XYZ file of C-alpha atoms in Angstrom:
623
model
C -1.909 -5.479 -41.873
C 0.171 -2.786 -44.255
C 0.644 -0.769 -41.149
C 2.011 -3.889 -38.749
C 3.979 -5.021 -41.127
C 6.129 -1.627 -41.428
C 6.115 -1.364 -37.799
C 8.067 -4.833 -38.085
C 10.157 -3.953 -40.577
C 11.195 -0.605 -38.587
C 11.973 -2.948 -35.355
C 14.116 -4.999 -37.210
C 15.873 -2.169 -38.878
C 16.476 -0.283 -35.617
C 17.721 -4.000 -34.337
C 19.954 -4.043 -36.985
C 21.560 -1.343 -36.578
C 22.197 -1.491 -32.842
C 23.764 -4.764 -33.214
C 26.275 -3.070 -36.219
C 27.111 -0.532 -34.083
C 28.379 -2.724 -31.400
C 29.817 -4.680 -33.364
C 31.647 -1.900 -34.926
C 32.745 -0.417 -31.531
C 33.492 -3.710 -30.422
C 31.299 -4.370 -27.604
C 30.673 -8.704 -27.721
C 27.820 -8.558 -24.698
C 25.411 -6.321 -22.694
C 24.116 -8.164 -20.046
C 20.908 -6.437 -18.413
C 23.136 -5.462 -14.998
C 25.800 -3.221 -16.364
C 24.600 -2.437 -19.986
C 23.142 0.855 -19.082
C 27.291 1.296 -17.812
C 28.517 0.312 -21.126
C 26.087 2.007 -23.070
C 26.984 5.231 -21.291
C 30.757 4.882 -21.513
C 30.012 3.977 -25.012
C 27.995 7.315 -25.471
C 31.065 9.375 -23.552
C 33.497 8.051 -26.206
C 31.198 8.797 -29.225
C 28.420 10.977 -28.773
C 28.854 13.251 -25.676
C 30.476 13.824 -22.337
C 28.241 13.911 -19.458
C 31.566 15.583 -17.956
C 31.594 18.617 -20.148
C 28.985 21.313 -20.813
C 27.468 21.603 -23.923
C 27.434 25.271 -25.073
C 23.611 25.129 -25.347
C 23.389 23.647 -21.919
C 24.446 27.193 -20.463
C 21.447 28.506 -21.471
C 19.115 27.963 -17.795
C 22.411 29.623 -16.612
C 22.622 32.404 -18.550
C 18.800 33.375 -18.184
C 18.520 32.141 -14.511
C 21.249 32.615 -12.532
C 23.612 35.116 -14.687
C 21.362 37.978 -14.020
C 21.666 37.719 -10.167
C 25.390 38.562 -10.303
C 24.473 42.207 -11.556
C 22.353 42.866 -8.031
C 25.142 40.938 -5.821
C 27.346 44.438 -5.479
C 24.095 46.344 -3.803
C 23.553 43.759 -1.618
C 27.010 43.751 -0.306
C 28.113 47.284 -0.825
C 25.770 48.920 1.854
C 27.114 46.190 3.785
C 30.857 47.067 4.153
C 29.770 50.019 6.336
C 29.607 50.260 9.832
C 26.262 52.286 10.387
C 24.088 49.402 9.057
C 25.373 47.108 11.814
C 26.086 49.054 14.402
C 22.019 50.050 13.938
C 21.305 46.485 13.399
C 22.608 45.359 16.937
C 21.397 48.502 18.972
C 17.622 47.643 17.268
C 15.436 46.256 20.337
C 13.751 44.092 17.749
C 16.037 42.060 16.653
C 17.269 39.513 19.525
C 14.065 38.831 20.140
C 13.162 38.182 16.202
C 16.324 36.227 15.825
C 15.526 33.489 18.879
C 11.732 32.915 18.003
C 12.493 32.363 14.125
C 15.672 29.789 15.719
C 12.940 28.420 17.851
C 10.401 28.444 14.986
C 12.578 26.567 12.374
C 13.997 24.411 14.585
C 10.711 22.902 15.802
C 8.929 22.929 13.134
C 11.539 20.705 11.559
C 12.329 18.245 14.020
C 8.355 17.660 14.503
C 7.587 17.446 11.319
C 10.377 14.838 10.995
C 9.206 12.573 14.199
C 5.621 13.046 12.539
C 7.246 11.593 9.310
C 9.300 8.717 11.068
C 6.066 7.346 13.462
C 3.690 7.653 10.458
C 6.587 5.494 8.331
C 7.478 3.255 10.443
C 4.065 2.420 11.495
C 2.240 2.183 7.807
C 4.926 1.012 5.927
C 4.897 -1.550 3.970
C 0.870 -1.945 4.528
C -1.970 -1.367 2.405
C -2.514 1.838 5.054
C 1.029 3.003 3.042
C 0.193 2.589 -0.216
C -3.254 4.769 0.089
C -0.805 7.730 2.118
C 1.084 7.592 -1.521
C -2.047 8.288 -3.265
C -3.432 11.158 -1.392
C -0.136 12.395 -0.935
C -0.092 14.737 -4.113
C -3.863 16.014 -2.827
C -1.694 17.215 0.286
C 0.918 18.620 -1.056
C -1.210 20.304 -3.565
C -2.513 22.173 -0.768
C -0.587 25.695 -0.687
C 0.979 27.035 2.390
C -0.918 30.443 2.773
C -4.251 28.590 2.360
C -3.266 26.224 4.680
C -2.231 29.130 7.528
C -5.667 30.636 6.720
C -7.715 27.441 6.992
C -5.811 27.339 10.746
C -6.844 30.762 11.586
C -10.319 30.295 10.278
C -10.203 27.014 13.002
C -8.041 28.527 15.458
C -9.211 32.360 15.922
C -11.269 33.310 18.963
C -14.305 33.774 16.533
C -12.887 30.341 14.847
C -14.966 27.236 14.325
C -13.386 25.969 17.278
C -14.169 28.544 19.337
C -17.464 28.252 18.886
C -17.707 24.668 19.176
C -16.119 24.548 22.598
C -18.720 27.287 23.020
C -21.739 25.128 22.475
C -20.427 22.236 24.545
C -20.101 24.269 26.965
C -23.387 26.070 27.279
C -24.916 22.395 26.550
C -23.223 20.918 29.713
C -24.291 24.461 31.492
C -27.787 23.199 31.150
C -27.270 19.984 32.466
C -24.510 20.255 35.405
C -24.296 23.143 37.462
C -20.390 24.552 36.603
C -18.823 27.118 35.348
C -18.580 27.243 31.161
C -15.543 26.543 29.206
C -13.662 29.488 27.895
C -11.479 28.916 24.510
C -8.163 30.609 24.594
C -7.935 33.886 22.987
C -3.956 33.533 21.968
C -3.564 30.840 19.991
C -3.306 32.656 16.570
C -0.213 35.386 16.593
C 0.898 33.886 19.798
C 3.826 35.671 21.045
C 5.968 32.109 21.211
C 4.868 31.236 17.841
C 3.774 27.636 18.466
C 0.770 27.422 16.247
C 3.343 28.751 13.024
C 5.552 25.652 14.200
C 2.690 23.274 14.703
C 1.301 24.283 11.059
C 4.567 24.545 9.673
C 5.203 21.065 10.729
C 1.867 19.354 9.466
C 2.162 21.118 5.948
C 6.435 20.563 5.520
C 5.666 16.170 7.127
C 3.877 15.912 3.901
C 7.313 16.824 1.807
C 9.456 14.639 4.247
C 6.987 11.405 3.757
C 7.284 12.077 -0.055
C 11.231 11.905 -0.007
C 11.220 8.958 2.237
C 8.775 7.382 -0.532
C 11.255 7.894 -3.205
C 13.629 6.639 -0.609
C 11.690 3.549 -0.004
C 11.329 2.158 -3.488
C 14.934 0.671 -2.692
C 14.368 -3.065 -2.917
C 16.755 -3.572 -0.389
C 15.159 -1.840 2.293
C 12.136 -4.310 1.951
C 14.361 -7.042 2.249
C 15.617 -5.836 5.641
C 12.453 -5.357 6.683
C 11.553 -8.594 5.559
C 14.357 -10.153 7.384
C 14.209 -8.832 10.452
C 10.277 -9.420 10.891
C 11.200 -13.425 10.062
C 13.940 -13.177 13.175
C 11.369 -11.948 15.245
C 12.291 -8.453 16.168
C 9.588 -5.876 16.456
C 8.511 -3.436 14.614
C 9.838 -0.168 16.200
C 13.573 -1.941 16.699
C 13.738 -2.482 13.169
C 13.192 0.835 12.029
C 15.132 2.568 15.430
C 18.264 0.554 14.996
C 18.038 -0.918 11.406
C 16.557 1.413 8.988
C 16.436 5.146 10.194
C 20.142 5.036 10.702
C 20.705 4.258 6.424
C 17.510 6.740 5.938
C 18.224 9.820 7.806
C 21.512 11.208 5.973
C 19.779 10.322 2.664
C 17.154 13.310 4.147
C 19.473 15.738 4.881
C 19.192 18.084 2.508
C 15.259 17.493 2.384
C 15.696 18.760 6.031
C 17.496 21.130 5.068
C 15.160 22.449 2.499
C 12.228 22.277 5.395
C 14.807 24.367 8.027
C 15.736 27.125 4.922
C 11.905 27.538 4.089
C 10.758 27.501 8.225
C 13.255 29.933 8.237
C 12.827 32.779 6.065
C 8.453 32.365 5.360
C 7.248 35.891 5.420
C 3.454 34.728 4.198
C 2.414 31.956 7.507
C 4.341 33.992 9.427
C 1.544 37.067 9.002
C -0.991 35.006 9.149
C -0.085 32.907 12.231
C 2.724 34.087 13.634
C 3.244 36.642 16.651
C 3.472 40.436 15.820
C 5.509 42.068 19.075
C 8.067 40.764 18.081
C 7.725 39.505 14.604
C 9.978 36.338 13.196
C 13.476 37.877 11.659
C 11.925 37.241 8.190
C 9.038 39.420 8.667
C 11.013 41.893 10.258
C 13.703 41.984 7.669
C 10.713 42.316 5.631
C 9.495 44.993 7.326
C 13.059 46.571 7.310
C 13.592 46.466 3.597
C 10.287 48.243 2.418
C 10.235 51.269 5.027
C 11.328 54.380 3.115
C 13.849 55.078 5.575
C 17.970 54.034 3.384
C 19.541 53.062 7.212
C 16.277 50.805 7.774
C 16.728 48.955 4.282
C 20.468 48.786 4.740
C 19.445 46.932 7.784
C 17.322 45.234 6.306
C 20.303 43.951 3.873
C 22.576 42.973 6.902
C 19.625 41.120 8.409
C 19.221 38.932 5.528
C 22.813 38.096 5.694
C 22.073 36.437 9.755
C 19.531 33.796 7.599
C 21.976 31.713 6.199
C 24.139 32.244 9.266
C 21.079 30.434 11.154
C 20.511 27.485 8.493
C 24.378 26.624 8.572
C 23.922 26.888 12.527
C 21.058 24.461 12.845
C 23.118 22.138 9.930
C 26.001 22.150 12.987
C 23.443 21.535 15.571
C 22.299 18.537 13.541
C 25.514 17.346 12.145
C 26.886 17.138 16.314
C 23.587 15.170 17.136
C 23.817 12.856 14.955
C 27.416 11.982 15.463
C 26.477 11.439 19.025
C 23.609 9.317 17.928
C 26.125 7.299 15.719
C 28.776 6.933 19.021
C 25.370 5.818 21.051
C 24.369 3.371 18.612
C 27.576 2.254 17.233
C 27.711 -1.154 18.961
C 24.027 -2.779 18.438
C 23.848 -5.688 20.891
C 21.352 -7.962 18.519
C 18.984 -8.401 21.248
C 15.489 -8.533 20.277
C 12.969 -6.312 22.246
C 10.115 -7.548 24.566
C 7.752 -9.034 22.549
C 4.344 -8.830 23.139
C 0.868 -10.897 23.055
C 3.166 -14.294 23.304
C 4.303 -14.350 19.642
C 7.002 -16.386 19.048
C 10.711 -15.099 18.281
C 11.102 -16.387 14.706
C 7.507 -15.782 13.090
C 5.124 -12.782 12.333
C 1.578 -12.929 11.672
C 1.553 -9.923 8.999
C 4.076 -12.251 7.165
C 2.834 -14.898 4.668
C 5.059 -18.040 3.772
C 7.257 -16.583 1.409
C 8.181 -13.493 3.391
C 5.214 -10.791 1.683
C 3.671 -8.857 4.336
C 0.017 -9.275 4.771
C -2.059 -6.558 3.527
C -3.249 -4.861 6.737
C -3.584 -1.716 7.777
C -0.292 -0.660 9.866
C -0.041 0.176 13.584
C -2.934 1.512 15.056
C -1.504 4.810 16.672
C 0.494 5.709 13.210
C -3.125 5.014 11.077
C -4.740 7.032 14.110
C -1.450 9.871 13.509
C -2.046 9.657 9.746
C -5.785 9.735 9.776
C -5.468 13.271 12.425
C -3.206 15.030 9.832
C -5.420 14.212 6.854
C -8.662 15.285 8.344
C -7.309 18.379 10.043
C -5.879 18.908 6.134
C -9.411 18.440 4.774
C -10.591 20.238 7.708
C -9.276 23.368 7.373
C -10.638 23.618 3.424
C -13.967 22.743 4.475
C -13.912 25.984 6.389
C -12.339 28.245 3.808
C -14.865 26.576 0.812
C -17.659 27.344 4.025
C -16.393 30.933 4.871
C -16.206 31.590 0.900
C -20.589 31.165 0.404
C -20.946 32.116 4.122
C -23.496 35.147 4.493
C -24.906 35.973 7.684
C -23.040 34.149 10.357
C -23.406 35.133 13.973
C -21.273 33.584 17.153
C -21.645 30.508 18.298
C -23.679 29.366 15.445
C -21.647 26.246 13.786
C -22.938 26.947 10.391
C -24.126 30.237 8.695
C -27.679 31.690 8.628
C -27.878 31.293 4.815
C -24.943 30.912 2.011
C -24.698 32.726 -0.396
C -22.473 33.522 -3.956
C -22.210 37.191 -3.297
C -18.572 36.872 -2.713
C -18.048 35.078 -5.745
C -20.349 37.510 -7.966
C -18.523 40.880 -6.474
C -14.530 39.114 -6.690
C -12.220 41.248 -8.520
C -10.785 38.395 -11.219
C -8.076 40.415 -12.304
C -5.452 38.692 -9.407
C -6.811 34.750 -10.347
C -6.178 35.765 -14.070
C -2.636 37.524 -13.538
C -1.723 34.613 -11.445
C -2.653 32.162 -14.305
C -0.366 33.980 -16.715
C 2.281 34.006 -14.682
C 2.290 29.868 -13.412
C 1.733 29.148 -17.433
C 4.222 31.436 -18.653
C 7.009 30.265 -15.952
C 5.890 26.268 -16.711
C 6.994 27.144 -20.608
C 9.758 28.935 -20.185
C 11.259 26.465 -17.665
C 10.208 23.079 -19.304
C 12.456 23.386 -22.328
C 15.392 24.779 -20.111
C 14.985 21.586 -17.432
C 15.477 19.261 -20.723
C 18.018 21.051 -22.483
C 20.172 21.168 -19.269
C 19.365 16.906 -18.527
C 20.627 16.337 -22.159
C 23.203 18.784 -22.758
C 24.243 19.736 -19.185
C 27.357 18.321 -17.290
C 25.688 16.113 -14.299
C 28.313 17.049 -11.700
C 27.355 20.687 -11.522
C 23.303 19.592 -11.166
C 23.566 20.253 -7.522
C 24.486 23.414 -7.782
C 20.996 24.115 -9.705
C 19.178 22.964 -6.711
C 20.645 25.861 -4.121
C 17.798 27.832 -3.938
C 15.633 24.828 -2.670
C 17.981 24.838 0.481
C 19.017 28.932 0.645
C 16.734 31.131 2.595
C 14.401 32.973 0.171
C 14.656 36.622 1.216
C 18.539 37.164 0.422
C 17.709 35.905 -2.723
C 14.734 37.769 -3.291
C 16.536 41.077 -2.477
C 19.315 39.817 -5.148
C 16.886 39.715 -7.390
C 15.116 43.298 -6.940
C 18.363 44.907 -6.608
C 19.233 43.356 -10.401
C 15.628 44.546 -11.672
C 16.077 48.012 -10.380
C 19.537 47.892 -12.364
C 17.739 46.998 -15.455
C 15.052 49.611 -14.794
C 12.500 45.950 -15.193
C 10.759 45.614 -12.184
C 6.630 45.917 -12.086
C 6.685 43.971 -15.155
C 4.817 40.414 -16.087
C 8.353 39.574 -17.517
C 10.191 40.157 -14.296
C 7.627 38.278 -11.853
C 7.634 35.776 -14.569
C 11.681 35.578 -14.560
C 11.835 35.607 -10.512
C 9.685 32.632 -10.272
C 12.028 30.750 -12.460
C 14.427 30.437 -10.006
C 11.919 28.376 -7.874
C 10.130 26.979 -10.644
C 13.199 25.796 -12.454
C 15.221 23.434 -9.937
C 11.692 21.875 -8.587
C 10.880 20.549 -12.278
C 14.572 19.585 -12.532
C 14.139 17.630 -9.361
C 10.843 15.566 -10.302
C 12.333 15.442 -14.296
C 15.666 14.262 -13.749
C 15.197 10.646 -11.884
C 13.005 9.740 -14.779
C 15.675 10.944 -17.627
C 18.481 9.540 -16.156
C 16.469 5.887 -15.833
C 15.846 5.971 -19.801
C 17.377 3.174 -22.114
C 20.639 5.139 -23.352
C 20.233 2.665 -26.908
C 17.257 4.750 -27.526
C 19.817 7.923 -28.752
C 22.198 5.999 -29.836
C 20.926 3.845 -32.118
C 18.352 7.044 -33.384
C 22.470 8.538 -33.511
C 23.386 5.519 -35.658
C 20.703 5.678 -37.775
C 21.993 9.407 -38.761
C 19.313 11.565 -37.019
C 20.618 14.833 -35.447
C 20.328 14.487 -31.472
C 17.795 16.980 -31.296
C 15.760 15.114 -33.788
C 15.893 12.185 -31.669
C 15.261 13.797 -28.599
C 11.876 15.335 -30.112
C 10.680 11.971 -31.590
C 11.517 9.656 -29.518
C 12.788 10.432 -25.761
C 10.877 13.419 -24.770
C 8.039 11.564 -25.773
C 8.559 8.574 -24.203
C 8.647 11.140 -21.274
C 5.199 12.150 -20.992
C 4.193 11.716 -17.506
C 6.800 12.618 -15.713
C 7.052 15.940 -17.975
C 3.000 16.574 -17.465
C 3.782 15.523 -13.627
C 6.982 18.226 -13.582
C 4.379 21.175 -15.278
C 1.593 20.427 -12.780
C 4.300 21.019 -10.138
C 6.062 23.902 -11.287
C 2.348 25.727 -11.673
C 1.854 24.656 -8.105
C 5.184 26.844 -7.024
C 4.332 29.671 -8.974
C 0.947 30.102 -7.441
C 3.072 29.988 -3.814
C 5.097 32.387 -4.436
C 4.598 35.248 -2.641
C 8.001 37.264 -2.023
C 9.317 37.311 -5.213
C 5.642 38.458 -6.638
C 5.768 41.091 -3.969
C 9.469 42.490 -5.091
C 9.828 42.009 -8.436
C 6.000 43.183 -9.400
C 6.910 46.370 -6.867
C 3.694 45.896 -5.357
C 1.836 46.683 -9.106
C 1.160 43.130 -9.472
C -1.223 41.427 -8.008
C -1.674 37.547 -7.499
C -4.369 35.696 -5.554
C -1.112 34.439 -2.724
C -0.658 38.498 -2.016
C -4.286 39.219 -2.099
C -5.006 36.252 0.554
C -2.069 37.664 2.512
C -3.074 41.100 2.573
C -6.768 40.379 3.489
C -5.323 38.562 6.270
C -4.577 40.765 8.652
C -8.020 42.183 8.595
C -9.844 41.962 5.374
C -13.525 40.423 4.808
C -13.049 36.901 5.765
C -15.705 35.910 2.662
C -13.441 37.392 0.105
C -10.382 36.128 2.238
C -11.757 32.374 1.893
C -12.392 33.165 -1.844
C -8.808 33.984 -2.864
C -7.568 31.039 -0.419
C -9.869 28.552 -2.494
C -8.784 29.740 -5.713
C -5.060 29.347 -4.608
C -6.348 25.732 -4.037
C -8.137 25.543 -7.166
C -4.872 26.103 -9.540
C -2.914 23.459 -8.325
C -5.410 21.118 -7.938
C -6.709 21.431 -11.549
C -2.946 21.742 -12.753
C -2.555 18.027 -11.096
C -6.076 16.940 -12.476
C -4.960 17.598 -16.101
C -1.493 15.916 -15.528
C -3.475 12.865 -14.401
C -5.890 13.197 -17.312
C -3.160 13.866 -19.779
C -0.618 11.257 -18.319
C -3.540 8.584 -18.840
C -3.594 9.875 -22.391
C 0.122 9.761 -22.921
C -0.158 6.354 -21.684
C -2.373 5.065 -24.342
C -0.543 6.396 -26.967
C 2.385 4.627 -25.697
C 0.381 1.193 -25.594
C -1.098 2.183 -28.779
C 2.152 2.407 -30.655
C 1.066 5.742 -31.849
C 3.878 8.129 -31.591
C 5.184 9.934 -34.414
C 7.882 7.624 -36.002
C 11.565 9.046 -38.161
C 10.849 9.691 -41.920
C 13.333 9.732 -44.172
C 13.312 13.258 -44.733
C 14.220 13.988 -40.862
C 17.199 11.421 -41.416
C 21.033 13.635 -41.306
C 23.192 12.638 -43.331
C 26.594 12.924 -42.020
């Protein structure tokens, strides 16, 4: 009773106060539609500027992004020479390099956006939808280089596949009289690269049908929907000539994050891709850690062509859709065919007031969506299989026994440094993502977010060049610092939608009250933050684990990770103790999203439960 009646008596004081201070700074009425306006203006004019930046918000710049000026001139020095690309054009590598990685990105992008727009248009807004949201983290989870390796552990000529097609055929050999089936022997490192764009598509329609998620939450986009089911057009006219046209240039730079990272991958691409020639990345790659100065100045021109490519597919793009603007610029309103007799002005997945039914979508995007998930769960069945696998002889489907060997004899040192480094990253970056949404000036956020949608190996090399400078590199610290330029923007991504939706009363009347802002921002609105915050760690331990590159140059090669292990057992390592780093690349993410679940749940409760720390009078400032 004591302890409800205080919590009363701090409502009403905190009421109180709010109402004095508007009426002191004359504000008569916030109405629910534009008080989150006024309250802002009202917080420019007395508190802070979200058009300045705060001193302490130049902090994520100082120990991010300052540091890569200082290996800027030995990335362009070398370059103002002739020799490098004069050797750079006469190398017989290259032309071929540079048109499959073009051909590469480019697929891989537009398919995994068609995937995205059939699977949408067909699920949404159906019950089939709402269970794609929930297994989306599961997928996404899912890192890249265990995904390649799950393909090649289907896909190989010794491949589960392989030796299915195998059986079937020597089955049917018993029963008709024909010749057996042969499996083709070329669909791993196939020399036009189509299984890296098919995989590369599958794992990057994942991130695309997350963004349009976020994208569909718009309450207006329902109500199209809505509409134009009532009117009686179809399904696939709404969404051709209606919605993907207000969609699409909201995606751009989520494309252009997919074309940047198709691009320049260095890890799939050894796993999957050709080898004579290689992509550009992995021969730039290649380039910049021969021994040879002329092949690593080469190497340094090379990287320069990437973001030549990504602005020349952004052209490509930009033209097409300006054509498909001209083509669709004058919609006629006619309603498609419609089939099965239904009428022209009512749907059967809508009720009486205009919900949609639950039901399960289309049946060729729930047939789409169900292919992609299994082949997702697929492909870790056979790397959790491959990882207790013992004897296993051609064409058998499962092994002769299973066994833990692989587990008992695994070097833990790589799953252990690996750890270290996704924590350590997580806590540096998690204080520097909310010190830059409170303090930092909003207009220059973008800017924050260019190494999402820059190719990774010019920055990379940046990087090295700056670590060499500082005599750093091989250190925990500097793998640790070259994952935060990854690490930092994707927490600032998931973190900042959430901030910027927050009451702004909550600071000001904690402000009014005579707390310091950094009092009220650790009482009271980073806690009311929990889940997203617990959501932003579990991701930002998911992109250290990726990283593969940046582990590579800044560790020089001393530092190993369970990402380089799996990569370097790939190209012909023991395919046990292959599966068992790939699984344990799974594992991290997976139980870094478990305990954000767990924890969020727990945050939750203590937000019903009222049991947050409240201000004592000793915290109170007084000004």
């Amino acid at each position: 009773m004591q302890v409800s009646s205080q919590r009363h008596k701090l409502a009403n004081k905190l009421k109180t106060a709010w109402l004095n201070a508007r009426a002191r700074l004359g504000i008569r009425r916030v109405r629910d539609t534009d008080e989150r306006v006024q309250c802002n203006e009202l917080g420019n004019r007395t508190l802070f500027s979200t058009n300045t930046v705060h001193p302490i918000a130049l902090l994520p710049i100082v120990i991010i992004f300052a540091p890569l000026t200082a290996g800027l001139p030995a990335l362009v020095t070398p370059l103002l020479h002739s020799a490098p690309w004069l050797a750079l054009l006469d190398a017989p590598r290259l032309w071929p390099a540079l048109w499959l990685s073009l051909g590469s990105a480019a697929g891989s992008t537009v398919l995994a956006l068609l995937l995205c727009m059939l699977i949408t248009a067909g699920l949404y807004p159906y019950r089939r939808w709402l269970q794609l949201q929930q297994r989306l983290p599961s997928f996404l989870a899912l890192p890249h280089v265990a995904f390649a390796i799950g393909v090649a552990f289907l896909l190989a000529p010794s491949g589960w596949l392989a030796r299915s097609v195998a059986l079937l055929s020597s089955s049917l050999a018993e029963l008709v009289s024909w010749a057996p089936l042969t499996f083709p022997n070329a669909l791993v490192h196939d020399r036009y690269a189509l299984t890296l764009t098919i995989t590369l598509a599958i794992k990057e329609c994942w991130f695309l049908l997350w963004a349009v998620a976020a994208l569909l939450q718009r309450q207006s986009i329902e109500q199209q929907l809505t509409l134009a089911r009532t009117l009686g057009y179809p399904r696939w006219q709404i969404w051709l000539q209606i919605l993907w046209p207000q969609l699409l240039p909201r995606l751009r730079w989520p494309l252009v994050a997919v074309a940047a990272y198709s691009l320049s991958v260095v890890d799939m691409a050894l796993i999957l891709g050709p080898s004579t020639p290689p992509t550009l990345a992995v021969l730039i790659w290649q380039w910049l850690s021969d021994a040879d100065p002329l092949q690593r100045q080469m190497g340094l021109a090379a990287s320069l062509l990437l973001p030549l490519l990504l602005c020349m597919l952004g052209l490509c793009a930009a033209l097409l859709w300006r054509g498909l603007q001209s083509f669709w610029q004058a919609p006629t309103g006619r309603r498609a065919a419609r089939q099965h007799g239904l009428s022209q002005t009512a749907h059967p997945n809508l009720t009486m007031t205009g919900r949609p039914r639950p039901h399960r979508g289309s049946r060729p995007a729930s047939l789409l969506f169900g292919l992609l998930a299994s082949l997702s769960w697929l492909v870790l069945a056979l790397i959790a299989l491959w990882s207790v696998a013992g004897r296993w002889f051609y064409p058998a489907l499962w092994p002769a026994e299973l066994t833990l060997q692989s587990w008992q004899q695994l070097d833990w040192q790589p799953f252990f440094s690996t750890v270290l480094l996704a924590v350590s990253s997580v806590i540096v970056a998690l204080p520097l993502t909310l010190i830059w949404l409170e303090w930092g000036a909003r207009r220059l956020q973008p800017l924050l977010y260019l190494p999402l949608i820059f190719p990774a190996l010019p920055l990379v090399t940046i990087q090295y060049h700056a670590l060499l400078l500082a005599n750093a590199d091989g250190s925990i610290s500097a793998v640790i610092w070259s994952h935060l330029l990854w690490v930092f923007p994707y927490m600032l991504l998931i973190l900042s939608g959430p901030y910027r939706a927050l009451d702004p009363r909550l600071l000001l009347t904690a402000r009014t009250l005579g707390y310091r802002r950094y009092q009220a921002c650790l009482r009271l609105l980073w806690p009311s933050l929990w889940r997203p915050i617990v959501l932003a760690c579990a991701v930002g331990i998911s992109v250290s684990v990726a990283q593969y590159l940046p582990t590579l140059f800044a560790g020089a090669g001393r530092i190993a990770t369970v990402t380089t292990e799996a990569v370097t057992l790939s190209s012909g390592g023991n395919r046990r103790v292959l599966a068992v780093q790939a699984l344990l690349q799974c594992l991290l993410p997976w139980l870094a999203f478990s305990i954000a679940a767990l924890t969020s749940r727990l945050g939750q409760g203590r937000v019903l439960s009222g049991s947050y720390p409240v201000f004592s009078a000793t915290d109170r400032h007084t000004s």
